[in-house]
Amino acid sequence: MADGIKKLRKIQLGRETTAGTKCDATTLWRGTGVIDDQVEVQIVEEDVGYLSGLDRTVIPMVGMALEMEETPATFEQIVHILDAGVAVATPSTAGGGSAYSYALPTTSSTVTAQPYTIEGGDNAGEEESAYCNVGSFNLNGEANGVVNMSGTWFGRQVAPGSFTTGVSVPAVEEILFNKGKLYINETSATIGTIQQTAVWRGFNLDVDTGLRGVPTGDGNLYWTFVKQVGPEVTCDITLEHNDFAIAQKVAWLAETPKQIRMIFTGSTLGTTGSAYTAKTLIIDLAGVWTNFDPIEDSDGNDTVTGTFTAKYNATAALFAELVVVSDLAAVP
């Protein structure tokens, strides 16, 4: 019997055709994390004349969780988190690759996110779960660093199995913060028209996707289906403390809605198109500033961080949307 080795761990992903029906893995996740079996064995309390109590137990439900730990975000793999957490994106042609648009829902809860089968473990053994989706995810970055991504997955139940063989390590390209641009403008303007230069120091985007597994009396211990109960989106944005940042604080106090676009570009696409010439991540948000922290000291430089809460704005016809462009013709 093999002894488990940390460096031989892996996470493999497969896109299910039928939700809840396990499928073979088609790609490796280039990050870290381990499957957490959510089974809780409950000891039944009873008065039967034993100081020690008896070994009567019950398991009323089963479930699975996977924390995909923070890792550099890539144009090629962020789509797994978005497909499983927002909705299955229909790609549009972007040169030799594809552009995937992910608009978080506003008035309809009938969006369908992509269910995955997840395989995890090490050289000693594998565990797997079907019907896995993303309940929350985070993107963050700061000057002179990468953009990071992480996500929390939930699935129906954990069972031992074996890794799908022959899954190769995908080629990826990291998203770099310094290759990003920030645009903030009024909701009546076209988003992405006014770049804010020499001011953007960092961001932290938190998304509760609103996806939940709903348990019912349906003959199984695992939950029955996934329901959209409403996403929540907030973004902390760190700025140089200057006239522009002060103007945003004025907008905060005046309760003035804003539109924010964060756009990051990578290498040139293999075949450039009319809409995009490079690998791209776009984060579009409409909403209001809901807080500004006190001025902070960043190595002798003053900065300020505001919290932007995304809410649907009718003038901009926008809530929150992400677009990913890469050379991939389809999500692997």
Coordinates of C-alpha atoms in Angstrom, one line a residue:
M1 CA 0.0 0.0 0.0
A2 CA 1.4 3.4 -1.0
D3 CA 1.8 6.2 1.6
G4 CA 0.3 9.5 0.5
I5 CA 2.7 12.2 -0.7
K6 CA 1.7 15.9 -0.8
K7 CA 3.5 16.5 -4.1
L8 CA 1.5 13.7 -5.7
R9 CA -1.9 15.3 -5.0
K10 CA -4.1 16.4 -7.9
I11 CA -7.5 17.8 -8.7
Q12 CA -9.1 16.6 -12.0
L13 CA -12.3 18.2 -13.5
G14 CA -14.9 16.8 -15.9
R15 CA -17.9 18.6 -17.3
E16 CA -21.1 16.5 -16.8
T17 CA -23.5 16.1 -19.7
T18 CA -26.3 15.2 -17.2
A19 CA -26.2 16.8 -13.8
G20 CA -25.4 14.3 -11.1
T21 CA -24.1 11.6 -13.5
K22 CA -20.4 11.2 -13.0
C23 CA -18.1 11.7 -16.0
D24 CA -14.5 11.2 -16.7
A25 CA -12.1 14.1 -16.0
T26 CA -10.8 16.0 -19.0
T27 CA -8.4 18.5 -17.4
L28 CA -6.2 19.1 -14.4
W29 CA -6.7 22.1 -12.1
R30 CA -3.4 24.0 -11.8
G31 CA -3.8 24.9 -8.2
T32 CA -4.2 23.4 -4.7
G33 CA -7.0 22.1 -2.6
V34 CA -8.5 18.9 -1.1
I35 CA -11.9 17.3 -1.1
D36 CA -13.8 17.6 2.2
D37 CA -16.3 14.9 2.9
Q38 CA -19.2 16.7 4.6
V39 CA -20.6 13.6 6.3
E40 CA -21.3 14.2 10.0
V41 CA -21.8 11.1 12.2
Q42 CA -24.2 12.1 15.0
I43 CA -24.3 10.2 18.2
V44 CA -27.9 9.8 19.5
E45 CA -28.5 11.0 23.0
E46 CA -30.6 8.6 25.0
D47 CA -31.3 7.5 28.6
V48 CA -30.6 3.8 28.7
G49 CA -28.7 3.3 32.0
Y50 CA -25.1 3.7 30.7
L51 CA -22.7 6.3 32.0
S52 CA -20.7 5.9 28.8
G53 CA -23.7 6.0 26.4
L54 CA -24.0 3.5 23.6
D55 CA -22.6 3.6 20.1
R56 CA -25.8 4.4 18.4
T57 CA -25.2 6.8 15.5
V58 CA -27.1 8.4 12.5
I59 CA -26.0 10.1 9.3
P60 CA -28.9 12.3 8.2
M61 CA -27.2 13.8 5.1
V62 CA -24.1 13.7 2.9
G63 CA -22.3 16.3 1.0
M64 CA -19.0 17.5 -0.4
A65 CA -16.9 20.7 -0.3
L66 CA -13.7 21.7 -2.1
E67 CA -11.8 24.8 -1.3
M68 CA -9.8 25.7 -4.4
E69 CA -7.1 27.6 -2.6
E70 CA -5.8 30.9 -3.9
T71 CA -3.6 30.5 -6.9
P72 CA -2.6 32.8 -9.8
A73 CA -5.6 33.3 -12.1
T74 CA -5.1 32.2 -15.7
F75 CA -7.1 33.0 -18.9
E76 CA -7.5 29.3 -19.5
Q77 CA -8.8 28.1 -16.2
I78 CA -10.8 30.9 -14.6
V79 CA -13.6 29.8 -17.0
H80 CA -14.1 26.6 -14.9
I81 CA -15.0 28.7 -11.8
L82 CA -17.3 30.9 -13.9
D83 CA -19.0 28.2 -15.8
A84 CA -19.7 26.3 -12.6
G85 CA -20.6 29.4 -10.6
V86 CA -22.4 31.8 -12.9
A87 CA -23.8 30.0 -16.0
V88 CA -22.7 28.0 -19.0
A89 CA -21.3 30.6 -21.4
T90 CA -21.9 30.4 -25.1
P91 CA -18.6 31.5 -26.7
S92 CA -18.3 34.0 -29.4
T93 CA -15.4 33.9 -31.9
A94 CA -12.4 36.0 -30.9
G95 CA -9.9 35.5 -33.6
G96 CA -8.6 32.0 -33.3
G97 CA -10.0 31.6 -29.8
S98 CA -13.2 32.4 -28.0
A99 CA -14.8 35.1 -25.8
Y100 CA -16.9 33.8 -22.9
S101 CA -19.4 36.2 -21.3
Y102 CA -20.7 35.6 -17.8
A103 CA -23.5 37.9 -16.7
L104 CA -24.7 37.3 -13.1
P105 CA -28.5 37.0 -13.0
T106 CA -30.9 39.8 -12.1
T107 CA -34.6 39.0 -12.6
S108 CA -34.4 35.3 -13.6
S109 CA -33.4 32.4 -11.4
T110 CA -33.5 29.9 -14.3
V111 CA -29.9 30.2 -15.2
T112 CA -28.1 26.9 -15.5
A113 CA -24.5 26.6 -14.3
Q114 CA -22.3 23.8 -15.6
P115 CA -22.1 20.8 -13.2
Y116 CA -18.7 19.1 -12.8
T117 CA -17.4 15.8 -11.6
I118 CA -14.4 16.4 -9.4
E119 CA -11.6 13.9 -8.6
G120 CA -9.1 14.5 -5.8
G121 CA -6.5 12.7 -3.8
D122 CA -3.0 11.6 -4.0
N123 CA -0.9 8.5 -4.9
A124 CA -2.5 6.6 -2.0
G125 CA -6.1 7.0 -3.1
E126 CA -8.8 9.0 -4.9
E127 CA -12.1 10.4 -3.9
E128 CA -14.7 12.0 -6.2
S129 CA -18.0 13.7 -6.3
A130 CA -20.7 14.4 -8.9
Y131 CA -22.9 17.5 -9.4
C132 CA -20.3 20.0 -8.3
N133 CA -20.9 23.8 -8.6
V134 CA -19.2 26.9 -7.2
G135 CA -20.9 28.7 -4.3
S136 CA -18.5 31.6 -4.0
F137 CA -15.3 32.8 -5.6
N138 CA -12.7 35.5 -5.2
L139 CA -10.4 37.5 -7.5
N140 CA -7.8 39.9 -6.2
G141 CA -4.6 41.5 -7.1
E142 CA -2.2 44.4 -6.3
A143 CA 0.5 46.4 -8.1
N144 CA 3.6 44.3 -9.0
G145 CA 1.7 41.0 -8.5
V146 CA -0.5 38.5 -10.2
V147 CA -4.3 38.4 -10.2
N148 CA -5.3 35.6 -7.9
M149 CA -8.3 33.3 -8.0
S150 CA -10.0 31.0 -5.5
G151 CA -13.3 29.2 -5.3
T152 CA -15.5 27.2 -3.0
W153 CA -17.2 24.2 -4.6
F154 CA -20.1 22.1 -3.3
G155 CA -21.1 18.6 -4.5
R156 CA -23.6 15.8 -3.7
Q157 CA -21.4 13.2 -1.9
V158 CA -17.9 11.8 -1.7
A159 CA -17.1 8.3 -2.8
P160 CA -13.8 6.5 -3.4
G161 CA -12.8 5.8 -6.9
S162 CA -9.9 6.1 -9.3
F163 CA -8.4 8.9 -11.2
T164 CA -9.2 9.2 -14.9
T165 CA -6.0 8.3 -16.7
G166 CA -4.3 10.1 -19.5
V167 CA -5.3 13.7 -18.4
S168 CA -2.6 16.1 -19.4
V169 CA -1.5 19.2 -17.6
P170 CA -3.0 22.2 -19.6
A171 CA -0.9 25.1 -20.8
V172 CA -1.9 28.4 -19.0
E173 CA -1.0 32.0 -18.9
E174 CA -1.2 34.0 -15.7
I175 CA -3.1 37.3 -15.5
L176 CA -0.9 40.2 -14.3
F177 CA -2.2 43.1 -12.3
N178 CA 0.2 45.7 -13.9
K179 CA -1.4 44.7 -17.3
G180 CA -4.7 45.9 -16.0
K181 CA -6.6 49.2 -16.5
L182 CA -9.3 50.8 -14.4
Y183 CA -12.3 52.7 -15.7
I184 CA -14.9 54.4 -13.5
N185 CA -17.7 56.6 -15.0
E186 CA -21.3 57.7 -14.6
T187 CA -24.0 55.1 -15.3
S188 CA -25.3 57.3 -18.1
A189 CA -22.0 57.0 -20.0
T190 CA -20.6 54.1 -22.0
I191 CA -18.7 51.8 -19.7
G192 CA -15.0 51.7 -20.3
T193 CA -14.6 55.2 -21.8
I194 CA -12.7 57.0 -19.1
Q195 CA -9.5 55.3 -17.9
Q196 CA -8.2 56.3 -14.5
T197 CA -4.5 56.4 -14.9
A198 CA -1.7 56.4 -12.2
V199 CA -4.2 55.7 -9.4
W200 CA -5.2 52.0 -9.2
R201 CA -3.3 50.0 -6.6
G202 CA -5.3 46.9 -6.0
F203 CA -8.7 45.2 -5.8
N204 CA -10.5 42.3 -4.0
L205 CA -13.6 41.0 -5.7
D206 CA -15.9 38.7 -3.6
V207 CA -18.8 36.9 -5.3
D208 CA -21.4 34.8 -3.6
T209 CA -22.8 33.1 -6.7
G210 CA -26.2 32.4 -5.1
L211 CA -26.1 28.8 -6.1
R212 CA -27.3 26.4 -3.4
G213 CA -27.9 22.6 -3.2
V214 CA -31.5 22.1 -2.0
P215 CA -32.3 19.0 0.0
T216 CA -35.7 17.3 -0.2
G217 CA -37.4 14.1 0.8
D218 CA -36.5 12.4 -2.4
G219 CA -35.1 9.0 -1.5
N220 CA -31.5 10.2 -1.2
L221 CA -29.3 11.6 1.6
Y222 CA -27.7 14.2 -0.8
W223 CA -29.4 17.3 -2.0
T224 CA -31.8 17.1 -4.9
F225 CA -31.1 20.1 -7.2
V226 CA -29.2 23.4 -7.4
K227 CA -31.2 26.6 -7.0
Q228 CA -30.2 30.2 -7.7
V229 CA -31.3 32.2 -4.6
G230 CA -29.5 35.5 -5.5
P231 CA -25.9 36.5 -6.1
E232 CA -24.0 39.1 -3.9
V233 CA -21.0 41.0 -5.3
T234 CA -18.7 43.4 -3.5
C235 CA -15.3 44.8 -4.6
D236 CA -12.7 46.6 -2.5
I237 CA -10.7 48.9 -4.7
T238 CA -7.5 50.6 -3.5
L239 CA -6.6 53.9 -5.0
E240 CA -3.8 56.5 -4.6
H241 CA -5.1 59.1 -2.2
N242 CA -5.5 62.0 -4.7
D243 CA -8.1 64.2 -6.3
F244 CA -9.7 61.3 -8.1
A245 CA -10.0 59.2 -4.9
I246 CA -11.5 62.2 -3.0
A247 CA -14.0 62.6 -5.8
Q248 CA -15.1 58.9 -5.4
K249 CA -15.6 59.6 -1.6
V250 CA -17.8 62.5 -2.6
A251 CA -19.8 60.2 -4.8
W252 CA -20.0 57.7 -1.9
L253 CA -21.5 60.3 0.4
A254 CA -23.9 61.6 -2.3
E255 CA -25.0 58.0 -3.0
T256 CA -24.2 58.4 -6.7
P257 CA -24.2 55.1 -8.7
K258 CA -21.1 54.4 -10.8
Q259 CA -19.9 51.9 -13.4
I260 CA -16.6 50.2 -13.0
R261 CA -14.6 48.3 -15.5
M262 CA -11.4 46.4 -14.7
I263 CA -9.7 45.0 -17.8
F264 CA -6.5 42.8 -18.0
T265 CA -4.7 41.8 -21.1
G266 CA -2.2 39.1 -21.8
S267 CA -0.3 37.8 -24.9
T268 CA -1.5 38.3 -28.4
L269 CA -4.1 35.8 -29.6
G270 CA -2.8 33.2 -32.1
T271 CA -5.2 34.7 -34.6
T272 CA -6.4 38.2 -33.8
G273 CA -10.0 39.2 -34.3
S274 CA -11.8 42.5 -34.7
A275 CA -13.1 42.7 -31.1
Y276 CA -10.0 41.3 -29.3
T277 CA -6.4 41.1 -30.2
A278 CA -5.1 39.7 -26.9
K279 CA -6.1 37.3 -24.1
T280 CA -8.4 39.4 -21.9
L281 CA -10.3 39.4 -18.6
I282 CA -12.9 42.1 -18.2
I283 CA -14.8 42.7 -14.9
D284 CA -17.8 45.1 -15.3
L285 CA -19.8 46.3 -12.3
A286 CA -22.6 48.7 -11.7
G287 CA -23.6 49.8 -8.2
V288 CA -22.6 52.2 -5.4
W289 CA -19.7 52.9 -3.0
T290 CA -20.9 51.7 0.4
N291 CA -17.7 52.4 2.4
F292 CA -14.3 54.1 2.4
D293 CA -11.6 53.1 4.9
P294 CA -9.4 55.7 6.6
I295 CA -6.2 56.7 4.7
E296 CA -3.6 54.0 4.8
D297 CA 0.2 54.1 4.7
S298 CA 1.8 52.1 1.9
D299 CA 5.5 52.4 2.4
G300 CA 5.2 56.2 2.9
N301 CA 2.6 56.5 0.2
D302 CA -1.0 57.4 1.1
T303 CA -3.7 55.1 -0.3
V304 CA -7.4 54.7 0.4
T305 CA -9.7 51.6 -0.1
G306 CA -13.4 51.9 -1.0
T307 CA -15.9 49.1 -1.0
F308 CA -18.1 49.0 -4.1
T309 CA -21.3 47.0 -3.8
A310 CA -22.7 45.8 -7.2
K311 CA -26.5 46.3 -7.8
Y312 CA -28.5 46.4 -11.0
N313 CA -28.6 49.8 -12.5
A314 CA -31.4 50.4 -15.0
T315 CA -29.7 53.3 -16.8
A316 CA -26.5 51.2 -17.4
A317 CA -28.6 48.0 -17.8
L318 CA -25.8 46.3 -15.8
F319 CA -25.3 44.4 -12.6
A320 CA -22.1 42.3 -12.8
E321 CA -20.5 40.7 -15.8
L322 CA -17.2 39.0 -16.6
V323 CA -15.7 38.3 -20.0
V324 CA -12.8 35.9 -20.6
V325 CA -11.0 35.8 -23.9
S326 CA -8.4 33.1 -24.7
D327 CA -7.1 30.9 -27.5
L328 CA -9.3 28.1 -26.4
A329 CA -12.1 27.2 -28.8
A330 CA -14.0 25.5 -26.0
V331 CA -13.8 25.0 -22.2
P332 CA -11.7 21.8 -21.7

